[in-house]
Coordinates of C-alpha atoms in Angstrom, one line a residue:
X7 CA -77.2 -97.5 3.3
X8 CA -77.6 -98.0 -0.5
X9 CA -74.5 -99.0 -2.5
X10 CA -74.2 -97.9 -6.1
X11 CA -71.4 -98.2 -8.7
X12 CA -70.3 -95.1 -10.5
X13 CA -66.9 -93.9 -11.8
X14 CA -65.4 -91.6 -14.3
X15 CA -62.0 -93.3 -14.6
X16 CA -59.8 -95.9 -13.0
X17 CA -58.4 -93.8 -10.3
X18 CA -57.7 -96.1 -7.4
X19 CA -58.2 -95.3 -3.7
X20 CA -61.0 -93.4 -1.9
X21 CA -62.1 -90.3 -3.8
X22 CA -64.7 -87.8 -2.7
X23 CA -67.5 -87.7 -5.3
X24 CA -70.7 -85.8 -4.9
X25 CA -72.2 -86.6 -1.5
X26 CA -70.2 -89.7 -1.0
X27 CA -67.0 -91.5 -1.6
X28 CA -66.0 -93.7 -4.5
X29 CA -63.7 -96.6 -3.5
X30 CA -61.8 -98.5 -6.2
X31 CA -59.1 -101.2 -5.9
X32 CA -57.4 -103.6 -8.3
X33 CA -57.6 -107.2 -7.1
X34 CA -57.1 -109.4 -10.1
X35 CA -57.5 -113.1 -9.3
X36 CA -60.1 -112.5 -6.7
X37 CA -63.9 -112.8 -6.9
X38 CA -65.1 -110.6 -4.1
X39 CA -63.9 -107.3 -2.4
X40 CA -65.8 -105.8 0.5
X41 CA -65.4 -102.3 2.0
X42 CA -65.2 -102.5 5.8
X43 CA -66.0 -99.2 7.7
X44 CA -64.6 -98.4 11.1
X45 CA -65.7 -96.2 14.0
X46 CA -63.9 -95.9 17.3
X47 CA -61.5 -98.7 16.2
X48 CA -64.4 -101.2 15.6
X49 CA -65.9 -102.6 12.4
X50 CA -69.3 -101.0 12.0
X51 CA -70.4 -101.8 8.4
X52 CA -69.4 -103.5 5.2
X53 CA -70.4 -103.0 1.6
X54 CA -69.6 -105.1 -1.5
X55 CA -67.6 -103.5 -4.3
X56 CA -68.8 -104.3 -7.8
X57 CA -66.5 -105.8 -10.4
X58 CA -65.7 -103.5 -13.3
X59 CA -63.6 -105.8 -15.4
X60 CA -59.8 -106.3 -15.7
X61 CA -59.6 -107.0 -12.0
X62 CA -61.0 -103.7 -10.8
X63 CA -63.7 -103.4 -8.1
X64 CA -65.5 -100.2 -7.2
X65 CA -68.5 -98.7 -5.4
X66 CA -69.8 -95.2 -4.7
X67 CA -71.0 -95.1 -1.1
X68 CA -73.3 -92.1 -0.4
X69 CA -73.3 -90.2 2.9
X70 CA -69.6 -90.9 3.8
X71 CA -67.4 -88.0 4.7
X72 CA -63.8 -86.9 5.1
X73 CA -62.3 -88.8 8.1
X74 CA -64.1 -92.1 7.3
X75 CA -61.8 -95.0 8.2
X76 CA -61.9 -98.2 6.2
X77 CA -60.2 -101.3 5.0
X78 CA -61.0 -103.9 2.3
X79 CA -61.8 -107.6 2.8
X80 CA -60.6 -109.8 -0.2
X81 CA -62.4 -113.1 -0.8
X82 CA -63.1 -113.2 2.9
X83 CA -59.5 -112.6 3.9
X84 CA -58.3 -109.5 5.9
X85 CA -59.4 -106.8 6.1
X86 CA -56.4 -105.0 4.7
X87 CA -55.5 -101.3 4.4
X88 CA -56.2 -99.7 1.0
X89 CA -53.0 -100.1 -1.2
X90 CA -53.8 -96.6 -2.6
X91 CA -54.6 -95.1 0.8
X92 CA -54.2 -91.3 1.0
X93 CA -53.6 -91.4 4.7
X94 CA -52.8 -94.0 7.4
X95 CA -53.4 -92.2 10.7
X96 CA -52.9 -95.3 12.8
X97 CA -49.9 -96.6 10.9
X98 CA -49.4 -98.9 8.0
X99 CA -51.4 -101.8 9.5
X100 CA -54.3 -99.6 10.6
X101 CA -57.4 -98.4 8.7
X102 CA -57.0 -96.0 5.8
X103 CA -58.7 -92.7 6.0
X104 CA -60.7 -90.7 3.5
X105 CA -59.1 -87.3 3.0
X106 CA -60.0 -84.1 1.1
X107 CA -57.0 -83.0 -0.9
X108 CA -58.6 -79.7 -1.9
X109 CA -56.2 -77.0 -0.7
X110 CA -56.1 -73.2 -0.9
X111 CA -52.9 -72.9 -2.8
X112 CA -51.1 -69.5 -3.0
X113 CA -48.7 -70.6 -5.8
X114 CA -50.8 -69.7 -8.8
X115 CA -48.0 -67.9 -10.5
X116 CA -45.4 -70.6 -9.9
X117 CA -44.3 -72.4 -13.0
X118 CA -41.4 -74.5 -11.7
X119 CA -37.7 -74.4 -12.6
X120 CA -35.7 -75.9 -15.4
X121 CA -32.6 -78.1 -14.6
X122 CA -30.3 -75.2 -15.6
X123 CA -31.5 -73.2 -12.5
X124 CA -31.3 -76.0 -9.9
X125 CA -29.1 -76.1 -6.8
X126 CA -30.5 -79.0 -4.9
X127 CA -30.8 -79.2 -1.1
X128 CA -31.5 -82.8 -0.1
X129 CA -33.2 -83.3 3.3
X130 CA -34.8 -85.9 5.5
X131 CA -38.0 -84.5 7.1
X132 CA -37.7 -86.4 10.4
X133 CA -34.2 -85.3 11.2
X134 CA -34.1 -81.8 9.6
X135 CA -35.7 -80.2 12.6
X136 CA -36.2 -81.0 16.2
X137 CA -39.9 -81.7 15.6
X138 CA -39.3 -83.7 12.5
X139 CA -42.5 -82.6 10.6
X140 CA -43.5 -80.9 7.4
X141 CA -44.8 -77.9 9.3
X142 CA -41.6 -77.4 11.3
X143 CA -39.6 -77.5 8.1
X144 CA -41.3 -74.5 6.8
X145 CA -39.4 -72.3 9.2
X146 CA -36.1 -73.5 7.6
X147 CA -37.0 -72.6 4.1
X148 CA -35.7 -69.1 4.3
X149 CA -32.3 -70.4 5.4
X150 CA -32.3 -72.7 2.3
X151 CA -33.3 -69.8 0.0
X152 CA -30.7 -67.4 1.5
X153 CA -28.1 -70.0 1.2
X154 CA -28.5 -69.9 -2.6
X155 CA -30.2 -73.3 -3.1
X156 CA -33.1 -73.2 -5.5
X157 CA -34.8 -76.6 -4.7
X158 CA -35.3 -78.9 -1.8
X159 CA -35.3 -82.6 -2.4
X160 CA -37.3 -84.5 0.2
X161 CA -36.4 -88.1 1.0
X162 CA -39.3 -90.4 0.6
X163 CA -42.5 -89.6 2.6
X164 CA -44.7 -92.6 1.6
X165 CA -45.8 -94.0 4.9
X166 CA -43.6 -96.6 6.5
X167 CA -43.7 -98.9 9.6
X168 CA -43.1 -97.2 12.9
X169 CA -42.2 -93.6 13.6
X170 CA -38.7 -93.3 12.1
X171 CA -37.3 -94.5 8.8
X172 CA -35.3 -93.2 5.8
X173 CA -38.4 -93.7 3.7
X174 CA -37.1 -96.3 1.3
X175 CA -39.1 -99.0 3.1
X176 CA -42.4 -97.2 2.3
X177 CA -45.5 -99.3 1.7
X178 CA -48.3 -96.8 1.4
X179 CA -47.1 -95.0 -1.7
X180 CA -50.0 -92.5 -1.9
X181 CA -50.0 -91.6 1.9
X182 CA -47.7 -88.9 3.2
X183 CA -46.4 -90.3 6.5
X184 CA -48.5 -89.5 9.6
X185 CA -45.1 -89.2 11.4
X186 CA -44.4 -86.1 9.4
X187 CA -47.8 -84.5 9.5
X188 CA -49.8 -86.3 6.8
X189 CA -51.3 -84.8 3.6
X190 CA -52.1 -81.3 4.7
X191 CA -48.7 -80.8 6.2
X192 CA -47.0 -81.7 3.0
X193 CA -49.3 -79.4 1.0
X194 CA -48.5 -76.5 3.3
X195 CA -44.7 -77.2 3.0
X196 CA -44.8 -77.2 -0.8
X197 CA -46.9 -74.0 -0.9
X198 CA -44.5 -72.3 1.5
X199 CA -41.5 -73.5 -0.5
X200 CA -42.9 -72.0 -3.7
X201 CA -43.5 -68.7 -1.8
X202 CA -39.8 -68.7 -1.0
X203 CA -38.9 -69.3 -4.7
X204 CA -37.9 -72.9 -4.0
X205 CA -38.8 -75.8 -6.2
X206 CA -39.7 -79.1 -4.5
X207 CA -38.4 -82.5 -5.6
X208 CA -39.7 -85.7 -4.0
X209 CA -37.8 -88.9 -3.8
X210 CA -40.0 -91.9 -4.8
X211 CA -39.3 -95.6 -4.8
X212 CA -40.7 -97.7 -7.6
X213 CA -38.3 -100.6 -7.5
X214 CA -39.6 -102.3 -4.4
X215 CA -41.7 -101.9 -1.3
X216 CA -40.7 -102.3 2.3
X217 CA -40.9 -105.7 4.2
X218 CA -43.5 -104.7 6.7
X219 CA -47.0 -103.5 5.9
X220 CA -46.9 -104.3 2.1
X221 CA -50.3 -105.6 1.4
X222 CA -50.1 -105.6 -2.4
X223 CA -49.9 -109.4 -2.6
X224 CA -53.1 -109.7 -0.6
X225 CA -54.9 -107.9 -3.5
X226 CA -53.2 -109.6 -6.4
X227 CA -50.2 -111.9 -7.0
X228 CA -49.8 -110.0 -10.3
X229 CA -48.2 -107.0 -8.6
X230 CA -44.9 -109.0 -8.6
X231 CA -43.1 -111.3 -10.9
X232 CA -40.5 -114.1 -10.6
X233 CA -39.3 -113.3 -14.1
X234 CA -37.0 -110.7 -12.6
X235 CA -35.2 -110.3 -9.3
X236 CA -33.9 -107.4 -7.3
X237 CA -31.9 -107.1 -4.1
X238 CA -35.3 -107.1 -2.3
X239 CA -36.6 -110.2 -3.9
X240 CA -39.1 -110.6 -6.8
X241 CA -39.4 -107.6 -9.0
X242 CA -42.5 -105.5 -9.5
X243 CA -44.4 -106.7 -12.5
X244 CA -43.9 -104.0 -15.1
X245 CA -43.6 -106.2 -18.2
X246 CA -45.3 -109.5 -17.6
X247 CA -48.9 -110.7 -18.0
X248 CA -51.4 -108.3 -16.5
X249 CA -48.7 -105.6 -16.0
X250 CA -50.9 -102.8 -17.4
X251 CA -52.7 -102.0 -14.1
X252 CA -49.5 -102.3 -12.2
X253 CA -47.8 -99.8 -14.4
X254 CA -50.9 -97.5 -14.0
X255 CA -50.7 -97.8 -10.2
X256 CA -47.1 -96.6 -10.0
X257 CA -47.2 -94.0 -12.8
X258 CA -50.5 -92.8 -11.3
X259 CA -48.7 -92.4 -8.0
X260 CA -46.0 -90.2 -9.7
X261 CA -48.7 -88.0 -11.3
X262 CA -50.6 -87.9 -8.0
X263 CA -47.6 -86.2 -6.3
X264 CA -47.2 -83.8 -9.2
X265 CA -50.9 -82.8 -9.4
X266 CA -52.3 -83.0 -5.9
X267 CA -49.2 -81.7 -4.0
X268 CA -47.8 -79.4 -6.7
X269 CA -44.5 -81.2 -6.5
X270 CA -42.1 -79.9 -9.2
X271 CA -40.2 -83.1 -9.9
X272 CA -39.3 -86.5 -8.8
X273 CA -36.0 -88.2 -7.9
X274 CA -36.6 -91.8 -8.9
X275 CA -34.7 -94.2 -6.6
X276 CA -32.4 -96.9 -8.0
X277 CA -33.9 -97.0 -11.4
X278 CA -31.3 -99.7 -12.4
X279 CA -33.5 -102.0 -10.3
X280 CA -36.7 -101.2 -12.1
X281 CA -36.8 -104.4 -14.3
X282 CA -38.8 -103.8 -17.5
X283 CA -38.2 -105.4 -20.8
X284 CA -41.3 -103.8 -22.4
X285 CA -41.0 -102.1 -25.7
X286 CA -41.7 -98.9 -23.9
X287 CA -39.9 -98.8 -20.6
X288 CA -41.8 -97.7 -17.5
X289 CA -39.7 -94.6 -17.1
X290 CA -40.1 -93.5 -20.7
X291 CA -43.9 -93.8 -20.3
X292 CA -43.7 -91.9 -17.0
X293 CA -41.7 -89.2 -18.7
X294 CA -44.2 -88.8 -21.5
X295 CA -47.2 -88.6 -19.2
X296 CA -45.6 -86.3 -16.7
X297 CA -44.2 -83.8 -19.2
X298 CA -47.1 -83.8 -21.6
X299 CA -49.8 -84.1 -18.9
X300 CA -48.7 -81.0 -17.1
X301 CA -47.7 -78.6 -19.9
X302 CA -48.4 -75.5 -17.8
X303 CA -45.5 -76.3 -15.4
X304 CA -41.9 -77.3 -15.7
X305 CA -41.6 -80.9 -14.4
X306 CA -38.2 -82.5 -13.9
X307 CA -37.6 -86.2 -13.5
X308 CA -34.2 -87.2 -12.0
X309 CA -33.0 -90.8 -11.9
X310 CA -30.7 -92.5 -9.5
X311 CA -28.9 -95.0 -11.8
X312 CA -25.5 -96.6 -11.3
X313 CA -25.1 -97.7 -14.9
X314 CA -24.0 -94.4 -16.4
X315 CA -26.5 -95.0 -19.1
X316 CA -27.0 -92.1 -21.5
X317 CA -30.3 -93.6 -22.7
X318 CA -32.0 -92.3 -19.6
X319 CA -31.3 -88.7 -20.6
X320 CA -31.7 -89.1 -24.3
X321 CA -34.9 -87.4 -25.6
X322 CA -37.8 -89.7 -26.3
X323 CA -38.0 -88.7 -29.9
X324 CA -34.4 -90.0 -30.3
X325 CA -35.3 -93.3 -28.7
X326 CA -34.4 -92.5 -25.1
X327 CA -36.4 -92.3 -21.9
X328 CA -36.5 -88.5 -21.9
X329 CA -35.7 -87.9 -18.2
X330 CA -34.2 -84.6 -17.2
X331 CA -31.4 -85.5 -14.8
X332 CA -29.4 -88.3 -13.2
X333 CA -27.5 -88.6 -10.0
X334 CA -23.9 -88.9 -11.2
X335 CA -21.8 -90.3 -8.3
X336 CA -18.5 -90.6 -10.0
X337 CA -17.2 -87.2 -9.0
X338 CA -18.1 -87.9 -5.4
X339 CA -16.2 -91.2 -5.5
X340 CA -13.1 -89.6 -7.1
X341 CA -13.0 -86.8 -4.5
X342 CA -13.7 -89.1 -1.6
X343 CA -10.8 -91.3 -2.8
X344 CA -8.5 -88.3 -3.2
X345 CA -9.3 -86.6 0.1
X346 CA -10.2 -89.4 2.5
X347 CA -8.2 -92.2 1.0
X348 CA -11.2 -94.6 0.6
X349 CA -10.3 -97.5 -1.6
X350 CA -12.6 -100.4 -0.5
X351 CA -15.9 -101.4 -2.1
X352 CA -16.9 -99.4 -5.1
X353 CA -14.2 -96.8 -4.2
X354 CA -11.7 -99.4 -5.6
X355 CA -12.8 -98.3 -9.1
X356 CA -11.6 -94.7 -8.6
X357 CA -8.1 -93.5 -8.3
X358 CA -8.8 -90.0 -7.0
X359 CA -5.9 -88.7 -9.2
X360 CA -6.1 -85.2 -10.6
X361 CA -6.3 -86.5 -14.1
X362 CA -9.3 -88.7 -13.3
X363 CA -11.1 -85.9 -11.4
X364 CA -10.6 -83.5 -14.3
X365 CA -11.9 -86.2 -16.7
X366 CA -15.0 -86.8 -14.6
X367 CA -15.8 -83.1 -14.5
X368 CA -15.3 -82.7 -18.2
X369 CA -17.3 -85.8 -19.3
X370 CA -20.2 -85.7 -16.8
X371 CA -19.4 -89.1 -15.4
X372 CA -16.1 -91.0 -15.4
X373 CA -17.0 -94.4 -16.8
X374 CA -18.0 -94.2 -20.4
X375 CA -17.4 -97.8 -21.4
X376 CA -13.8 -98.4 -20.1
X377 CA -13.1 -101.3 -17.8
X378 CA -13.6 -101.0 -14.1
X379 CA -10.4 -101.3 -12.1
X380 CA -11.8 -104.0 -9.7
X381 CA -13.8 -106.2 -12.0
X382 CA -12.5 -105.5 -15.5
X383 CA -16.1 -105.1 -16.5
X384 CA -16.9 -102.6 -19.2
X385 CA -19.0 -99.9 -17.6
X386 CA -21.0 -96.9 -18.8
X387 CA -21.8 -95.1 -22.1
X388 CA -20.4 -91.9 -23.6
X389 CA -21.9 -88.8 -22.1
X390 CA -20.7 -86.1 -24.5
X391 CA -24.2 -85.4 -25.9
X392 CA -25.7 -84.9 -22.4
X393 CA -25.9 -81.2 -21.2
X394 CA -24.1 -80.5 -18.0
X395 CA -27.2 -79.5 -16.0
X396 CA -28.5 -83.0 -16.4
X397 CA -25.8 -84.4 -14.1
X398 CA -26.5 -83.9 -10.4
X399 CA -23.2 -84.1 -8.6
X400 CA -22.3 -83.8 -5.0
X401 CA -19.6 -84.4 -2.3
X402 CA -22.2 -85.8 0.0
X403 CA -25.7 -87.3 -0.1
X404 CA -27.9 -89.4 2.3
X405 CA -26.4 -92.7 0.9
X406 CA -22.8 -91.7 1.0
X407 CA -23.1 -90.6 4.6
X408 CA -25.8 -92.9 6.0
X409 CA -24.5 -96.1 4.4
X410 CA -21.2 -95.6 6.3
X411 CA -21.1 -97.7 9.4
X412 CA -21.0 -94.6 11.7
X413 CA -22.9 -92.2 9.5
X414 CA -19.8 -90.0 9.1
X415 CA -20.1 -86.9 7.1
X416 CA -17.2 -85.9 4.8
X417 CA -16.2 -83.1 7.2
X418 CA -15.9 -85.7 10.0
X419 CA -13.3 -87.7 8.0
X420 CA -11.1 -85.0 6.5
X421 CA -9.6 -81.7 7.7
X422 CA -11.9 -78.7 7.5
X423 CA -9.6 -77.0 4.9
X424 CA -10.0 -79.9 2.6
X425 CA -13.8 -79.9 3.1
X426 CA -14.0 -76.2 2.3
X427 CA -11.9 -76.7 -0.8
X428 CA -14.0 -79.6 -2.1
X429 CA -17.2 -77.6 -1.3
X430 CA -16.2 -74.6 -3.3
X431 CA -15.1 -76.8 -6.2
X432 CA -18.4 -78.7 -6.3
X433 CA -20.6 -75.5 -5.9
X434 CA -19.0 -74.1 -9.1
X435 CA -19.4 -77.3 -11.0
X436 CA -20.9 -76.8 -14.5
X437 CA -23.2 -79.6 -13.6
X438 CA -26.1 -79.3 -11.1
X439 CA -24.7 -79.3 -7.5
X440 CA -26.5 -81.0 -4.7
X441 CA -26.0 -80.5 -0.9
X442 CA -27.1 -82.8 1.9
X443 CA -28.8 -80.9 4.8
X444 CA -26.3 -79.5 7.2
X445 CA -23.4 -79.8 4.8
X446 CA -23.4 -76.0 4.4
X447 CA -22.2 -75.5 7.9
X448 CA -20.2 -78.7 8.3
X449 CA -22.7 -80.1 10.7
X450 CA -21.4 -82.2 13.6
X451 CA -24.3 -84.6 13.7
X452 CA -23.9 -87.9 11.8
X453 CA -26.7 -89.2 9.5
X454 CA -27.1 -92.8 10.6
X455 CA -29.3 -95.6 9.3
X456 CA -32.4 -95.9 11.4
X457 CA -35.6 -98.0 11.5
X458 CA -38.5 -98.7 13.8
X459 CA -39.7 -102.2 13.0
X460 CA -41.4 -104.7 15.3
X461 CA -39.0 -106.6 17.6
X462 CA -38.4 -109.7 15.4
X463 CA -37.9 -107.9 12.1
X464 CA -35.9 -105.2 13.9
X465 CA -33.5 -107.8 15.3
X466 CA -32.9 -109.1 11.8
X467 CA -32.2 -105.6 10.5
X468 CA -29.7 -104.9 13.3
X469 CA -27.9 -108.1 12.7
X470 CA -27.9 -107.6 8.9
X471 CA -26.7 -104.0 9.2
X472 CA -23.6 -105.0 11.2
X473 CA -22.9 -108.0 9.0
X474 CA -22.8 -105.7 5.9
X475 CA -19.5 -104.3 7.1
X476 CA -17.8 -107.6 7.8
X477 CA -15.8 -107.4 4.5
X478 CA -14.3 -104.0 5.4
X479 CA -11.0 -103.9 7.1
X480 CA -12.0 -101.5 9.8
X481 CA -14.8 -103.8 10.9
X482 CA -13.2 -107.2 10.4
X483 CA -13.2 -107.6 14.2
X484 CA -16.6 -108.7 15.5
X485 CA -16.2 -106.5 18.6
X486 CA -15.8 -103.5 16.4
X487 CA -18.9 -104.4 14.4
X488 CA -20.9 -104.5 17.6
X489 CA -20.1 -100.8 18.0
X490 CA -22.0 -99.9 14.8
X491 CA -25.1 -98.0 16.0
X492 CA -28.3 -100.1 16.3
X493 CA -30.7 -99.0 13.6
X494 CA -33.6 -99.8 15.9
X495 CA -32.4 -97.7 18.8
X496 CA -34.2 -94.3 19.2
X497 CA -30.9 -92.7 20.0
X498 CA -29.6 -93.6 16.5
X499 CA -32.4 -91.5 15.1
X500 CA -32.1 -88.6 17.5
X501 CA -28.3 -88.4 17.0
X502 CA -29.0 -87.8 13.3
X503 CA -31.0 -84.7 13.9
X504 CA -29.5 -81.4 12.9
X505 CA -28.3 -79.0 15.5
X506 CA -29.3 -75.6 14.1
X507 CA -27.6 -73.7 16.9
X508 CA -24.3 -74.6 15.3
X509 CA -25.0 -72.0 12.6
X510 CA -24.0 -69.2 15.0
X511 CA -20.8 -70.8 16.2
X512 CA -17.4 -71.2 14.6
X513 CA -16.1 -73.0 12.7
X514 CA -19.6 -73.7 11.3
X515 CA -20.5 -70.1 10.7
X516 CA -17.3 -69.6 8.6
X517 CA -18.2 -72.6 6.4
X518 CA -21.7 -71.3 6.0
X519 CA -20.3 -67.9 4.8
X520 CA -18.2 -69.8 2.2
X521 CA -21.3 -71.7 0.9
X522 CA -23.4 -68.5 0.7
X523 CA -20.6 -66.6 -1.1
X524 CA -19.8 -69.3 -3.7
X525 CA -23.5 -69.9 -4.5
X526 CA -24.0 -66.1 -4.8
X527 CA -21.1 -66.1 -7.3
X528 CA -22.6 -69.0 -9.1
X529 CA -25.9 -67.1 -9.6
X530 CA -24.4 -63.8 -10.6
X531 CA -21.3 -64.4 -12.7
X532 CA -21.8 -64.9 -16.5
X533 CA -19.3 -67.7 -16.7
X534 CA -20.9 -69.6 -13.8
X535 CA -24.3 -69.2 -15.3
X536 CA -23.2 -70.5 -18.7
X537 CA -23.7 -74.3 -18.6
X538 CA -22.9 -75.0 -22.2
X539 CA -20.3 -77.7 -22.7
X540 CA -18.1 -75.8 -25.1
X541 CA -17.3 -73.2 -22.5
X542 CA -15.9 -75.6 -19.9
X543 CA -12.4 -77.1 -19.8
X544 CA -11.1 -79.2 -16.9
X545 CA -7.4 -80.1 -16.7
X546 CA -5.0 -81.8 -14.3
X547 CA -2.4 -79.3 -13.0
X548 CA 0.2 -81.9 -12.0
X549 CA -0.6 -84.8 -9.7
X550 CA -2.5 -83.1 -7.0
X551 CA -4.4 -80.2 -8.5
X552 CA -7.3 -79.7 -10.9
X553 CA -8.3 -76.6 -12.8
X554 CA -11.7 -75.9 -14.3
X555 CA -11.9 -73.0 -16.7
X556 CA -15.4 -71.7 -17.5
X557 CA -16.3 -69.1 -20.0
X558 CA -19.2 -67.0 -21.2
X559 CA -20.4 -65.4 -24.5
X560 CA -19.5 -62.0 -23.0
X561 CA -15.9 -63.0 -22.5
X562 CA -16.1 -63.1 -18.7
X563 CA -14.2 -66.1 -17.4
X564 CA -13.7 -68.1 -14.1
X565 CA -10.9 -70.4 -13.2
X566 CA -11.5 -72.8 -10.3
X567 CA -8.4 -74.5 -9.0
X568 CA -8.6 -77.3 -6.4
X569 CA -5.4 -78.2 -4.6
X570 CA -5.8 -81.6 -3.0
X571 CA -2.7 -81.6 -0.8
X572 CA 0.8 -80.3 -0.4
X573 CA 2.1 -77.0 -2.0
X574 CA 1.1 -76.0 -5.4
X575 CA 3.3 -73.4 -7.3
X576 CA 1.6 -72.7 -10.5
X577 CA 2.6 -70.4 -13.4
X578 CA -0.8 -69.5 -14.9
X579 CA 1.0 -69.1 -18.2
X580 CA 1.4 -72.8 -18.3
X581 CA -1.3 -75.4 -19.2
X582 CA -2.8 -72.8 -21.6
X583 CA -4.4 -71.0 -18.6
X584 CA -3.3 -67.5 -19.4
X585 CA -3.8 -66.9 -23.1
X586 CA -3.0 -63.2 -22.8
X587 CA -5.5 -62.1 -20.1
X588 CA -5.0 -61.3 -16.5
X589 CA -6.4 -63.3 -13.7
X590 CA -7.4 -61.8 -10.3
X591 CA -8.3 -63.6 -7.1
X592 CA -12.1 -63.5 -6.6
X593 CA -12.4 -66.0 -3.7
X594 CA -10.3 -68.4 -1.7
X595 CA -11.6 -71.2 0.5
X596 CA -8.8 -70.3 2.9
X597 CA -9.9 -66.7 3.5
X598 CA -10.0 -65.9 7.2
X599 CA -13.7 -65.2 7.2
X600 CA -14.3 -68.8 6.2
X601 CA -12.0 -70.2 8.9
X602 CA -8.9 -70.5 6.8
X603 CA -5.3 -69.3 7.1
X604 CA -5.7 -66.4 4.7
X605 CA -2.6 -65.2 2.7
X606 CA -0.5 -67.7 4.5
X607 CA -2.3 -70.4 2.5
X608 CA -3.0 -68.8 -0.8
X609 CA -1.4 -65.9 -2.7
X610 CA -1.4 -64.7 -6.3
X611 CA 1.4 -62.5 -7.7
X612 CA 0.9 -61.6 -11.4
X613 CA 0.8 -65.0 -13.1
X614 CA 2.1 -67.0 -10.2
X615 CA -0.3 -68.8 -7.8
X616 CA 0.9 -70.3 -4.6
X617 CA -1.4 -72.7 -2.6
X618 CA -0.3 -74.4 0.6
X619 CA -2.3 -77.4 1.6
X620 CA -5.8 -78.4 0.6
X621 CA -7.6 -75.3 -0.7
X622 CA -9.6 -74.0 -3.6
X623 CA -9.4 -70.6 -5.4
X624 CA -11.7 -68.9 -7.8
X625 CA -9.9 -66.6 -10.3
X626 CA -11.7 -64.2 -12.6
X627 CA -10.7 -62.6 -15.9
X628 CA -12.2 -60.8 -18.9
X629 CA -11.3 -61.8 -22.4

């Protein structure tokens, strides 16, 4: 078979071209790269790749087709899977496979959604359905749409070792996991989501790769640098010598998801661990290339970042990175502290007091440069210039559930009345609300940390997982730590799967009705639709209650009151809440249809509101 070299650009991986396949890989520091072809699990042929300069090697091999399996041999070592493989049908250590990403899309009229319209539904493909696949998830999209969410956010799908994983240990960044159904399954899911009017966000990890199946070092030592360190070891080389192709590899991956899979936006994992001292930060470059490279669609980039750093959301023309949103965990921490009494670890920096909850709602995040309670370290930057929709806030997410020892959801740790109250409060947040799958019906299933490594690595993960909790009072006893579910056990994974039959049973059905009604109100009411800062005022109503008044240009107003505990007797004429207009009760989290105590828990008489126990009310008025 004749081997020729021909390329149009530096796209890495295996790309169909004419009557053959163009293979390209970056292997700076090496002299020879060979393509190794497989049939029936055996090596059947090899072909040299030609150097193109700057560490790239490529070859166009005529006559190869979709389904061809291959690896690369580097200076005689290996062979190794393609670092830019589009599919790993035999797992992360097996041969890569040539795929055809041409797909008959039906979403030609879809243009995406701006942040102002997002209500995010976060999910994990493997545990969202009994089957745990992209295709199976399609049948649940109608539920998500009817709930009132406008986007699904999919936890990472880049292929990982074994059959079960959260996805943050991915190593084949271009390859949708074969455990979920591979490339075609993901394309079908995205297309079906768009048909339901749902945007699709994908969680991606550009701060590290997993510990098993990461072959980047086999291709070039320049993928990583000892100039920076992260919790996972040496950082990815985004700013050192020969960093250009590394940046292209990861930014190219982001653009690949947006273009080839019609993904509407990316959630960028732990961006505070992306170490880059370049003049142009990696995320700023990504923002520019994503937003300007796909002008026909609305693309959103959302960062997870614990630093409360406004630069992330500042427009590029003003010197910022130009991202569209950020996970803002402070409200979660305040509410968890208030309702569940958590005060260890990072919860020690949050009082859960009504005044601090109100301040967090008003600001966007709580820490804007003041000193942390536990470390006295100054934290955060002012957020007043950031529009509310840029803050993604929640009362649960995969981390805040799964990183607990027993994978407890919030509704497992607090009474259901308090959970309903916090839910209604969050769903009418002027910021962008996010739900974690099953939250909308107070699912009984936990969401545990699970892995499927080989025996040796798996043992270390199990031991490390249990050791993590040694510093927490509830797990100071070794015998208690031994009760923490083993991440490697299949049962840990299966216990995390949602039970969709619960939707038809109380009290789950009542909670689901509450979620649907509040999200319908959020969509329909002028005050809830108005996300401008000047129309929101959050205030503490004593020690244990918070009020958030939201207005509109038409004069329609909403007042959301969260009572954390005890009895609240409130004269709406106080705290500047009345101002000459009459409030009426639009919705209470304690209505009987939601599983509450009805009028025994909440009543409104003229300007006097009475709330017994944890509850939330939504009042309505017209100026």
